[in-house]
PDB file of N, CA, C and O in Angstrom:
ATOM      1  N   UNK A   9      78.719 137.516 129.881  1.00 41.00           N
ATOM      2  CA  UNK A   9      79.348 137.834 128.628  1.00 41.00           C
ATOM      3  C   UNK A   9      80.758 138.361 128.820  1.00 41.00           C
ATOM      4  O   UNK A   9      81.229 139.127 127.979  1.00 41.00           O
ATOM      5  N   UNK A  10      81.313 138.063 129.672  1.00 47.00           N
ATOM      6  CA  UNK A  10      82.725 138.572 130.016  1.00 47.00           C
ATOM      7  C   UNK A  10      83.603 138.011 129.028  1.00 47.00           C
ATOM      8  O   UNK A  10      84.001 138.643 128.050  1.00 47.00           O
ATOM      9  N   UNK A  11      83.918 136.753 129.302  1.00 54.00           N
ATOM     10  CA  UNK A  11      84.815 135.878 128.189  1.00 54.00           C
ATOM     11  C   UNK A  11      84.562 136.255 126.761  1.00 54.00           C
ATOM     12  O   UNK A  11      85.148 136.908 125.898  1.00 54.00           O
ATOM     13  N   UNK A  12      83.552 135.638 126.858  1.00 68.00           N
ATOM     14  CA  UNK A  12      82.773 135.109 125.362  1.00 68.00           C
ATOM     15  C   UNK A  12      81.602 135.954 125.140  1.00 68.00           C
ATOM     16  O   UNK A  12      80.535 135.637 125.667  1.00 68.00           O
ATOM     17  N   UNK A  13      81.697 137.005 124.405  1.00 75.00           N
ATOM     18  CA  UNK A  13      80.467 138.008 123.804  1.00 75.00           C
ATOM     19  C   UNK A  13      79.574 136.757 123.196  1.00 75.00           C
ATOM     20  O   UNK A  13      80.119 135.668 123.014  1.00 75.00           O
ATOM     21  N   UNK A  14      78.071 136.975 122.867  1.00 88.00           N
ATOM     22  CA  UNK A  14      77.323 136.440 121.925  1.00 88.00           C
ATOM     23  C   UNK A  14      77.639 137.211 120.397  1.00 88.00           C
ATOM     24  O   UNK A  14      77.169 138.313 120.111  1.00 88.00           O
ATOM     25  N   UNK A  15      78.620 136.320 119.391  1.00 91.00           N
ATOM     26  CA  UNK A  15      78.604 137.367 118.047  1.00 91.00           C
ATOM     27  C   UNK A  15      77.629 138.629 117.609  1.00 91.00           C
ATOM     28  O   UNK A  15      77.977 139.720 117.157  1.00 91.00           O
ATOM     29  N   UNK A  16      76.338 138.153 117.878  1.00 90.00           N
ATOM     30  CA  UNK A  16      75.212 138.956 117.083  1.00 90.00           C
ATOM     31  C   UNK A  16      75.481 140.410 118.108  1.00 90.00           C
ATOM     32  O   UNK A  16      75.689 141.590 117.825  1.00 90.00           O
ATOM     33  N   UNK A  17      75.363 139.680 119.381  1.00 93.00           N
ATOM     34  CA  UNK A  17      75.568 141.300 120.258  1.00 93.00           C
ATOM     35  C   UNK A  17      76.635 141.672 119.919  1.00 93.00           C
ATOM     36  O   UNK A  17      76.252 142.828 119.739  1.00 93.00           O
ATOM     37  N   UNK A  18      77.881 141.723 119.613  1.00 94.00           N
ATOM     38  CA  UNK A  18      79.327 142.030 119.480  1.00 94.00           C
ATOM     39  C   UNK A  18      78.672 142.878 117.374  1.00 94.00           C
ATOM     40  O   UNK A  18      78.987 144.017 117.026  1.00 94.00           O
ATOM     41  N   UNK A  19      78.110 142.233 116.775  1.00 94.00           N
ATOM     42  CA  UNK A  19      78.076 142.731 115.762  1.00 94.00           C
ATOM     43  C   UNK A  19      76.572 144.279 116.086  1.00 94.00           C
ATOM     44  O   UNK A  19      76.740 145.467 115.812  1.00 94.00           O
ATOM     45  N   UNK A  20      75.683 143.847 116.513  1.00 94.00           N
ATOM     46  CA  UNK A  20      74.987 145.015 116.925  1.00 94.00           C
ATOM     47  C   UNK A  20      75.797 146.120 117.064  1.00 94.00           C
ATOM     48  O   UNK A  20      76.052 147.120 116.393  1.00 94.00           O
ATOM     49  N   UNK A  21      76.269 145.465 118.566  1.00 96.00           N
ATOM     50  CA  UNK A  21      77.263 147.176 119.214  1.00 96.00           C
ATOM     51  C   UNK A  21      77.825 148.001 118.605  1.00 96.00           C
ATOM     52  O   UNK A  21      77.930 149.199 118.867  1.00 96.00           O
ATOM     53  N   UNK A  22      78.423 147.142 117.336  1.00 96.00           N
ATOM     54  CA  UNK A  22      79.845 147.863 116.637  1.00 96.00           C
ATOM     55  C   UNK A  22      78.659 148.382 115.571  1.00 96.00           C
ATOM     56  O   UNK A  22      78.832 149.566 115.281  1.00 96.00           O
ATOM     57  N   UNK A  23      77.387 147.720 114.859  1.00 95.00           N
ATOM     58  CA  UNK A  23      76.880 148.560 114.100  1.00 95.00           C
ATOM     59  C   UNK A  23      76.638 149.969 114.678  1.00 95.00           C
ATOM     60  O   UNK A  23      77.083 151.037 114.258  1.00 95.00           O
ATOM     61  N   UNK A  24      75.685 149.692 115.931  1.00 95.00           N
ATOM     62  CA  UNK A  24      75.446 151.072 116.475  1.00 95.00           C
ATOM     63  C   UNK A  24      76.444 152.458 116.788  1.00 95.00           C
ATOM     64  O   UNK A  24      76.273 153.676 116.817  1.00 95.00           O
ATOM     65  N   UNK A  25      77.697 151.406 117.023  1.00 95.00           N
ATOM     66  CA  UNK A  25      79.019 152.182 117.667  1.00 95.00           C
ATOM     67  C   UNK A  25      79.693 153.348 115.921  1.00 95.00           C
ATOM     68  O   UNK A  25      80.363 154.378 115.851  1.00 95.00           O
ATOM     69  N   UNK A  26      79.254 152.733 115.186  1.00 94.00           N
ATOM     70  CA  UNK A  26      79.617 153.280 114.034  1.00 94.00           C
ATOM     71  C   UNK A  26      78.942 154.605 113.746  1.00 94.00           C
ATOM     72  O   UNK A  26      79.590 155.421 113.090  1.00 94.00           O
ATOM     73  N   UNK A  27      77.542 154.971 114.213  1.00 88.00           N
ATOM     74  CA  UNK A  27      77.125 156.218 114.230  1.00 88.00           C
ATOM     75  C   UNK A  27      75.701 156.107 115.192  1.00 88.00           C
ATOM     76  O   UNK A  27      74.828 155.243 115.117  1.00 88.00           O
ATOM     77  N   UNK A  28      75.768 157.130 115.998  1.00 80.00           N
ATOM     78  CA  UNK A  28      74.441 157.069 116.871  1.00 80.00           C
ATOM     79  C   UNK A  28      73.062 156.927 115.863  1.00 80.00           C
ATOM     80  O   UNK A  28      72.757 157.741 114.992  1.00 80.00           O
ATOM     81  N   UNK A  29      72.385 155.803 116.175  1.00 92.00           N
ATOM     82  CA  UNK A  29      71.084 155.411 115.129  1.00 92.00           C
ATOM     83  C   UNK A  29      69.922 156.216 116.294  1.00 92.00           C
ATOM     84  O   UNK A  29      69.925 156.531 117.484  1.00 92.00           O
ATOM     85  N   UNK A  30      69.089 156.294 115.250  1.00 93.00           N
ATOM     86  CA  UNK A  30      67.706 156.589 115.838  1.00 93.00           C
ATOM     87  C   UNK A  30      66.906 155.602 116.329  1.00 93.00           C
ATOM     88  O   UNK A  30      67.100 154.477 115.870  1.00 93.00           O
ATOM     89  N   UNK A  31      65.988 155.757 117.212  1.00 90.00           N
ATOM     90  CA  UNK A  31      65.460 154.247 117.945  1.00 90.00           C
ATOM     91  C   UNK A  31      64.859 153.832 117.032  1.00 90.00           C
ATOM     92  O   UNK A  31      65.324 152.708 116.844  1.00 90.00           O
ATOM     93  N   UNK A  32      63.838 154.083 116.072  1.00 89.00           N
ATOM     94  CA  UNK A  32      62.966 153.579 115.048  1.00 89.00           C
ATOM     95  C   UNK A  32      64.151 152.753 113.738  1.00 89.00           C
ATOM     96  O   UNK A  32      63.864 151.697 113.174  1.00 89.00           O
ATOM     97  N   UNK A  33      64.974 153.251 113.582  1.00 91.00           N
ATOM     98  CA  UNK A  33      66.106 152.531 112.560  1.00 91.00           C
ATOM     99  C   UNK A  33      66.505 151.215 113.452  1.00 91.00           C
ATOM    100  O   UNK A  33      66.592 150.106 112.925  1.00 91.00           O
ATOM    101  N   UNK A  34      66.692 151.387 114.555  1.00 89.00           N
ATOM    102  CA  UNK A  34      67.137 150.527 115.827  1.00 89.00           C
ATOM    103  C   UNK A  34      66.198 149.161 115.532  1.00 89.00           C
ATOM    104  O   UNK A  34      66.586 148.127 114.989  1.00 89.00           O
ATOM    105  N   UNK A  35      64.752 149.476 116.083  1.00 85.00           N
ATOM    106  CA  UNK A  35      64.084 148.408 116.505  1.00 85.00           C
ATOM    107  C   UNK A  35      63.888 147.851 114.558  1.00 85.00           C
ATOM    108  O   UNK A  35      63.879 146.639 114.342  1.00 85.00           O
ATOM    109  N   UNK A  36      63.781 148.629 113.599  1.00 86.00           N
ATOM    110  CA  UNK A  36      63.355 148.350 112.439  1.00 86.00           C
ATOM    111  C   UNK A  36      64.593 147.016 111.931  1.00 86.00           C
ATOM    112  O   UNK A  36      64.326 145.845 111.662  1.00 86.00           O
ATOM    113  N   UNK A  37      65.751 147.588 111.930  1.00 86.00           N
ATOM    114  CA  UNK A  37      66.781 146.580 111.775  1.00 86.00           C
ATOM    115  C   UNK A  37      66.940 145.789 111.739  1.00 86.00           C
ATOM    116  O   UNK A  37      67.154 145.060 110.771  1.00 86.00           O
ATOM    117  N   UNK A  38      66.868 145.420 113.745  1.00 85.00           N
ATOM    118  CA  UNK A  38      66.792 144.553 114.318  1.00 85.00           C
ATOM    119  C   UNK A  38      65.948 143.882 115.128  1.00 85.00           C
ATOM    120  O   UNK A  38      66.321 143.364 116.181  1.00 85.00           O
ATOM    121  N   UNK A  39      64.489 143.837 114.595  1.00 78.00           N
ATOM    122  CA  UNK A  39      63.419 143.369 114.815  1.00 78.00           C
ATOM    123  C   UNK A  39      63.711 141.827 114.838  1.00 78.00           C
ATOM    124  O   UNK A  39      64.764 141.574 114.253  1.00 78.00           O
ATOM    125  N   UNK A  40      63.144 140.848 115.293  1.00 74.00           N
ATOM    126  CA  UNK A  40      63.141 139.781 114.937  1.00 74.00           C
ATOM    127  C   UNK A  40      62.081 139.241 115.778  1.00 74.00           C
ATOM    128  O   UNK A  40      61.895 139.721 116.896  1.00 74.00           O
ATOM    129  N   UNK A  41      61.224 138.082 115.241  1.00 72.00           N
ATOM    130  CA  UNK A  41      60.035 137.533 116.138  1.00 72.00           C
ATOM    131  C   UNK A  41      60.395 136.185 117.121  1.00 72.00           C
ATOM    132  O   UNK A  41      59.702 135.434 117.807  1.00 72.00           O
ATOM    133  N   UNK A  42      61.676 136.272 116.858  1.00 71.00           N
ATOM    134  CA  UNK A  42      62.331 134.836 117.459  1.00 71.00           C
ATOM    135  C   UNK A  42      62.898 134.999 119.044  1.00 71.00           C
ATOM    136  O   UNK A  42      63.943 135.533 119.414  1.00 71.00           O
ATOM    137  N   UNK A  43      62.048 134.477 119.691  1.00 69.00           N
ATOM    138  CA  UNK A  43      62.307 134.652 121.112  1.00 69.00           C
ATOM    139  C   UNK A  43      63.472 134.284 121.876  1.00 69.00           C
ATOM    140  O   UNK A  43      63.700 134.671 123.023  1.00 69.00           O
ATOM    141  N   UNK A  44      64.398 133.306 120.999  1.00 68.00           N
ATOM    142  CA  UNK A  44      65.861 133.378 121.565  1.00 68.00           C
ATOM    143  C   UNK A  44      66.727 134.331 120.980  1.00 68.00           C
ATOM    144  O   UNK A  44      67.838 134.471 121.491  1.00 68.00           O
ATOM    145  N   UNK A  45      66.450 134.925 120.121  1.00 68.00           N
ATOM    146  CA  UNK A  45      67.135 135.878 119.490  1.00 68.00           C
ATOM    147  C   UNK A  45      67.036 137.047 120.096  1.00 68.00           C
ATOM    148  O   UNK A  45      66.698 137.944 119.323  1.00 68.00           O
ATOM    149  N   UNK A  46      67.284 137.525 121.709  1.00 80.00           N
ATOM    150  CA  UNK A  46      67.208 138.885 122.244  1.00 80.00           C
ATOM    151  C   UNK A  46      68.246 139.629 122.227  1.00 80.00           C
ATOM    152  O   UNK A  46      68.607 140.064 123.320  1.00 80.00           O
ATOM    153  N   UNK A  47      68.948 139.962 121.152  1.00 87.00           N
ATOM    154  CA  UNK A  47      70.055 140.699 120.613  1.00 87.00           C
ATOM    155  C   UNK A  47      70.013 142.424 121.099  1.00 87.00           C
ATOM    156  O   UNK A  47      70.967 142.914 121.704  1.00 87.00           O
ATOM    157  N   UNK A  48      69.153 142.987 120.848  1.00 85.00           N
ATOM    158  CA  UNK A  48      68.415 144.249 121.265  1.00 85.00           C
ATOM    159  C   UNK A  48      68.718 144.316 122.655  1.00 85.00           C
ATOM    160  O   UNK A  48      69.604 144.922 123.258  1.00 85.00           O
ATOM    161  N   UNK A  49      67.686 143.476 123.088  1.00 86.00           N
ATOM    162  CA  UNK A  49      67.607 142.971 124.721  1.00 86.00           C
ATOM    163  C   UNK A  49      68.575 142.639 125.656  1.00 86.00           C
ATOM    164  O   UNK A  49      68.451 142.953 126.840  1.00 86.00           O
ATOM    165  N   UNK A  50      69.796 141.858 125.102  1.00 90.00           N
ATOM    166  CA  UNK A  50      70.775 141.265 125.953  1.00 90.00           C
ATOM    167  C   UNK A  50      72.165 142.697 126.197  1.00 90.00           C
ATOM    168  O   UNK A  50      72.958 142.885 127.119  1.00 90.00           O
ATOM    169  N   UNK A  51      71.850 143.674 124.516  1.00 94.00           N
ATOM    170  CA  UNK A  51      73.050 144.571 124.612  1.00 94.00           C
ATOM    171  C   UNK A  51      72.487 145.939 125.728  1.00 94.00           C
ATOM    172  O   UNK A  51      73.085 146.874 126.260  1.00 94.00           O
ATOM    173  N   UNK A  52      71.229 145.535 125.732  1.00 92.00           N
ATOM    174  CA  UNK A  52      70.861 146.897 126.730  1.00 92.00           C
ATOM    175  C   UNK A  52      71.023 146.552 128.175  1.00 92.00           C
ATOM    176  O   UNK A  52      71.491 147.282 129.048  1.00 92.00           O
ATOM    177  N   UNK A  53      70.579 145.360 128.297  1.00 93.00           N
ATOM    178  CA  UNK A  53      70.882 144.565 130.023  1.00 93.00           C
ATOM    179  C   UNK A  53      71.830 144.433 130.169  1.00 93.00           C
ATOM    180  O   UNK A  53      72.016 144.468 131.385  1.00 93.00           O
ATOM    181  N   UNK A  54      73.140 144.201 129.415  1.00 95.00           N
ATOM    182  CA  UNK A  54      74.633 144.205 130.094  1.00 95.00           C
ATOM    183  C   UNK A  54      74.629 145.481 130.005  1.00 95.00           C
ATOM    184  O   UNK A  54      75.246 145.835 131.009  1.00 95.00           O
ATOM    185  N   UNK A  55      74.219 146.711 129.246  1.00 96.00           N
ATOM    186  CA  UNK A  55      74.807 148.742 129.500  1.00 96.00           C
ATOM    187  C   UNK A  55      75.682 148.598 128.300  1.00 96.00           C
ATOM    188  O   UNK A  55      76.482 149.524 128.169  1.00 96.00           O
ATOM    189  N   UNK A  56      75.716 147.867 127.589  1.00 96.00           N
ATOM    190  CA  UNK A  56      76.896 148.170 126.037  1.00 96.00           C
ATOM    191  C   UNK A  56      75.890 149.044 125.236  1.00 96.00           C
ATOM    192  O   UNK A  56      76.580 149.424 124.290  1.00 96.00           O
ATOM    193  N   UNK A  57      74.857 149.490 125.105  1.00 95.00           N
ATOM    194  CA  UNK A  57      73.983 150.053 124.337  1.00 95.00           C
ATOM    195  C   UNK A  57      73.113 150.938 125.203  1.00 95.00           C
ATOM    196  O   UNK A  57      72.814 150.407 126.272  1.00 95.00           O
ATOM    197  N   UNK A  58      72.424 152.679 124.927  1.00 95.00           N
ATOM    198  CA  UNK A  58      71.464 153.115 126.046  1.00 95.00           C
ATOM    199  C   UNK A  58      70.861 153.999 124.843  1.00 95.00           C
ATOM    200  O   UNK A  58      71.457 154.343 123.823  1.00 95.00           O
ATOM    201  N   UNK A  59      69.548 154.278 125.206  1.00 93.00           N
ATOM    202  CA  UNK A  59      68.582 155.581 124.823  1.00 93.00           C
ATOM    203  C   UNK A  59      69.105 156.611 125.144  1.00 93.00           C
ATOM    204  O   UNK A  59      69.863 156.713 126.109  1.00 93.00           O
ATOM    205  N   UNK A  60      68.771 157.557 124.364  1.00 93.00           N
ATOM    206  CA  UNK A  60      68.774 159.060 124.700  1.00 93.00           C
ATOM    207  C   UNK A  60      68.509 159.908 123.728  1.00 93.00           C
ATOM    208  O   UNK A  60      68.966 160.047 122.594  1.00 93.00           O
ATOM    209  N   UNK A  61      67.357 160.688 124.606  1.00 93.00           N
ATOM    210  CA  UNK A  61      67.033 161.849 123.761  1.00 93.00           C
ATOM    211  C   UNK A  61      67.716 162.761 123.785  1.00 93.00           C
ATOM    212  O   UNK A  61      68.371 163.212 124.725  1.00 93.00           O
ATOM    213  N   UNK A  62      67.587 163.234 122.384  1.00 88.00           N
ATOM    214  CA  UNK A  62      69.069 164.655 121.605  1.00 88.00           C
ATOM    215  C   UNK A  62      67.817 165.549 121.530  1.00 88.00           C
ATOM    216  O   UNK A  62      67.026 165.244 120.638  1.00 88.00           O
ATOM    217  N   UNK A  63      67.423 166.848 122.493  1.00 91.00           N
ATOM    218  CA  UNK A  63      67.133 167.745 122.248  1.00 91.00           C
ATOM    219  C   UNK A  63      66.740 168.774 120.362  1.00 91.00           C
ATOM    220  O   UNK A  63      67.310 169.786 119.954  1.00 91.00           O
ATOM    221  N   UNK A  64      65.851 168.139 119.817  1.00 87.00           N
ATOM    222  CA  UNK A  64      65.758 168.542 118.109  1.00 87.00           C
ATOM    223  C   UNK A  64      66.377 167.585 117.041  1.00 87.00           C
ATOM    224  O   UNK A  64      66.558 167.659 115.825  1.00 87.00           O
ATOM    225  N   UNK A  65      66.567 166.873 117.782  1.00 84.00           N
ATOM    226  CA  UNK A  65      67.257 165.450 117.361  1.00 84.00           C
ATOM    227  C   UNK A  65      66.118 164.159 117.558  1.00 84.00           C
ATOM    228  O   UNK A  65      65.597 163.540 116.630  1.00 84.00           O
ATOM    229  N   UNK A  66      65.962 164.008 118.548  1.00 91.00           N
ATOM    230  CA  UNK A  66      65.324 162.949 118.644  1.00 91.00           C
ATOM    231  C   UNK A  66      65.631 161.633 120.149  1.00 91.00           C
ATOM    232  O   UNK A  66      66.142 161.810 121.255  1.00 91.00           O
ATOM    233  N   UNK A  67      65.117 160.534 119.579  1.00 94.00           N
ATOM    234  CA  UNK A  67      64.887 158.972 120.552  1.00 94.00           C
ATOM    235  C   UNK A  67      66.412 158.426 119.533  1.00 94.00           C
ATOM    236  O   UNK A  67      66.347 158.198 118.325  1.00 94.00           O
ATOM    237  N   UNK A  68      67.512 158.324 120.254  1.00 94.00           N
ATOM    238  CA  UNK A  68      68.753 157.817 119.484  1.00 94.00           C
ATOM    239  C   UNK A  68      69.186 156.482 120.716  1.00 94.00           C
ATOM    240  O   UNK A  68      69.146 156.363 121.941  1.00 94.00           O
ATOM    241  N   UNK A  69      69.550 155.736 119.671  1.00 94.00           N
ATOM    242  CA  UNK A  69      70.856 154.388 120.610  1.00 94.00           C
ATOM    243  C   UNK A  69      71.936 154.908 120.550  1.00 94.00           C
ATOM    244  O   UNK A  69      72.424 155.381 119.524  1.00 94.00           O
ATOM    245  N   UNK A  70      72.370 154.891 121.484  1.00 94.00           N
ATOM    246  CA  UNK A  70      74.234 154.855 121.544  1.00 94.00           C
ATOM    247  C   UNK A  70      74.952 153.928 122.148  1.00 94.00           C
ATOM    248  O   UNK A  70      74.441 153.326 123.092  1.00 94.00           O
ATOM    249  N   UNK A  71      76.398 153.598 121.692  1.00 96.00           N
ATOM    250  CA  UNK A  71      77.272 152.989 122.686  1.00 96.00           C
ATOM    251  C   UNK A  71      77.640 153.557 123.396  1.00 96.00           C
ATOM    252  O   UNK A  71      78.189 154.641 123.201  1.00 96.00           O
ATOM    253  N   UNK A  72      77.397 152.814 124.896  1.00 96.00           N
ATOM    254  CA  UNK A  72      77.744 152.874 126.336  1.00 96.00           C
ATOM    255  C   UNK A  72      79.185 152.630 126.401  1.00 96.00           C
ATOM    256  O   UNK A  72      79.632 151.742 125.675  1.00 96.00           O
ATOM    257  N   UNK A  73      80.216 153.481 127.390  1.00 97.00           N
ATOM    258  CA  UNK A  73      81.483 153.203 127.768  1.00 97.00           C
ATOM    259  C   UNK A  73      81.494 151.540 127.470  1.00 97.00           C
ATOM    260  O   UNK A  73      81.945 150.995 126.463  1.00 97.00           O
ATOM    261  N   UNK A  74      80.964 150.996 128.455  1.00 96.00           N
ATOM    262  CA  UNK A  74      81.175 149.220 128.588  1.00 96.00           C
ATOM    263  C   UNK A  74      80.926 149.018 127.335  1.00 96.00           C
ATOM    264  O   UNK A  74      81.477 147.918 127.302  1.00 96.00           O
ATOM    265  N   UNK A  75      80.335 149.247 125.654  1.00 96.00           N
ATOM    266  CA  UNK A  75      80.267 148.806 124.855  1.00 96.00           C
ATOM    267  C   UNK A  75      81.437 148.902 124.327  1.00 96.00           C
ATOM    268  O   UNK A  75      82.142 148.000 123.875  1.00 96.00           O
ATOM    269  N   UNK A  76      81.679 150.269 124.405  1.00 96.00           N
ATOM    270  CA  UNK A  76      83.189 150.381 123.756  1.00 96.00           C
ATOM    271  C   UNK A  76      84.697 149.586 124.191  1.00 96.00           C
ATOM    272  O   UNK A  76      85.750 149.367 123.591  1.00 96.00           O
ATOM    273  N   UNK A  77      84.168 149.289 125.584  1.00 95.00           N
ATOM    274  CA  UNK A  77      85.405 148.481 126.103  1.00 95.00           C
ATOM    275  C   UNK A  77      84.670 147.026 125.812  1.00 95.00           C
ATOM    276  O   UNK A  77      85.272 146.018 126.182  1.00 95.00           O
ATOM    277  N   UNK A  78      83.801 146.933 125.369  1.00 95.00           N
ATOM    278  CA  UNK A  78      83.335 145.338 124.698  1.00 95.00           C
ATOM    279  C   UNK A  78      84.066 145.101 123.495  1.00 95.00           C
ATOM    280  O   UNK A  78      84.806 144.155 123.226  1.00 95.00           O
ATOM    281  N   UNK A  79      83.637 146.457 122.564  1.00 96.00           N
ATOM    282  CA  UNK A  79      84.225 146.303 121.478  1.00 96.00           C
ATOM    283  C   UNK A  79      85.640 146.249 121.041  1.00 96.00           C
ATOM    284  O   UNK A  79      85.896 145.769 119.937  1.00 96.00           O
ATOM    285  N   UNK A  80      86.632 146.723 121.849  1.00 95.00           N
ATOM    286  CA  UNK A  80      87.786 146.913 122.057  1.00 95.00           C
ATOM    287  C   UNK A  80      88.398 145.527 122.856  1.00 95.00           C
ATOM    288  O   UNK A  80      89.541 145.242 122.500  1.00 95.00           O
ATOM    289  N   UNK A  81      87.802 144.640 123.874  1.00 93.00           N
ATOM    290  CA  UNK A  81      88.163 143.636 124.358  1.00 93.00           C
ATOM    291  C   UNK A  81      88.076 142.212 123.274  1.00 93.00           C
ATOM    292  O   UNK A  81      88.694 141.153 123.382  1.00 93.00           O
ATOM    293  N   UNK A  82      86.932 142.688 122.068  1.00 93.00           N
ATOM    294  CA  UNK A  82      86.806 141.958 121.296  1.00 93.00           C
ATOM    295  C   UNK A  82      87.548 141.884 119.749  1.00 93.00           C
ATOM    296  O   UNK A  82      87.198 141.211 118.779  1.00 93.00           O
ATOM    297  N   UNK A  83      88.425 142.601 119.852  1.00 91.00           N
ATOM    298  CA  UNK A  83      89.708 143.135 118.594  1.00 91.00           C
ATOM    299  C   UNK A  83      88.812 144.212 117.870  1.00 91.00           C
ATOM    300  O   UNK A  83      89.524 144.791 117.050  1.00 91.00           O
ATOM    301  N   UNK A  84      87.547 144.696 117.856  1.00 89.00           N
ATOM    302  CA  UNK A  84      86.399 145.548 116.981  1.00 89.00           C
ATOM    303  C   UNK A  84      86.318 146.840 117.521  1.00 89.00           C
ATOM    304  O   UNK A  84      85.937 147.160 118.647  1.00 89.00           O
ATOM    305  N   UNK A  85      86.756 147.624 116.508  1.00 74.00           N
ATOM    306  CA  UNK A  85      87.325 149.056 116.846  1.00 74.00           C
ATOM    307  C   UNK A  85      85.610 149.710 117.434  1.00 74.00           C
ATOM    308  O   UNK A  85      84.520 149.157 117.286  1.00 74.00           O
ATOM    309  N   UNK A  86      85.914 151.026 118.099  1.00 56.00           N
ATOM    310  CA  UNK A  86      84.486 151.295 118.671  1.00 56.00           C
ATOM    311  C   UNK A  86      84.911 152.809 117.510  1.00 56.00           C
ATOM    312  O   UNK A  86      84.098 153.722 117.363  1.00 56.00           O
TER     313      UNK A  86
END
């Protein structure tokens, strides 16, 4: 994905990048039963997207450095 992001991942990131989501909003979203559609899947295996638990907070997604320089390599503000 160096060149050429997959859109859907490039649109994920920047959703997530817009405010740290909770994992349950996460998978609810962007559920899909379509096995080429690993959008979820492909932004966590390149590191543009990671888990982490917030202490009284919760199971949250965030953008990863490399997402933000995804999003930024791709004209899409982080």
């Amino acid at each position: 994905m160096a060149d050429r992001a997959d859109p859907l991942v490039l649109d994920f990131v920047e959703w997530v990048a817009r405010e740290p989501r909770f994992y349950a909003e996460v998978v609810a979203t962007w559920r899909t039963s379509c096995p080429r559609l690993t959008i979820w899947e492909d932004a966590t295996d390149a590191g543009y997207v990671a888990r982490e638990t917030i202490a009284g907070f919760g199971l949250i997604v965030a953008v990863t450095a490399d997402g933000e320089k995804l999003l930024r390599t791709h004209g899409r503000s982080s």
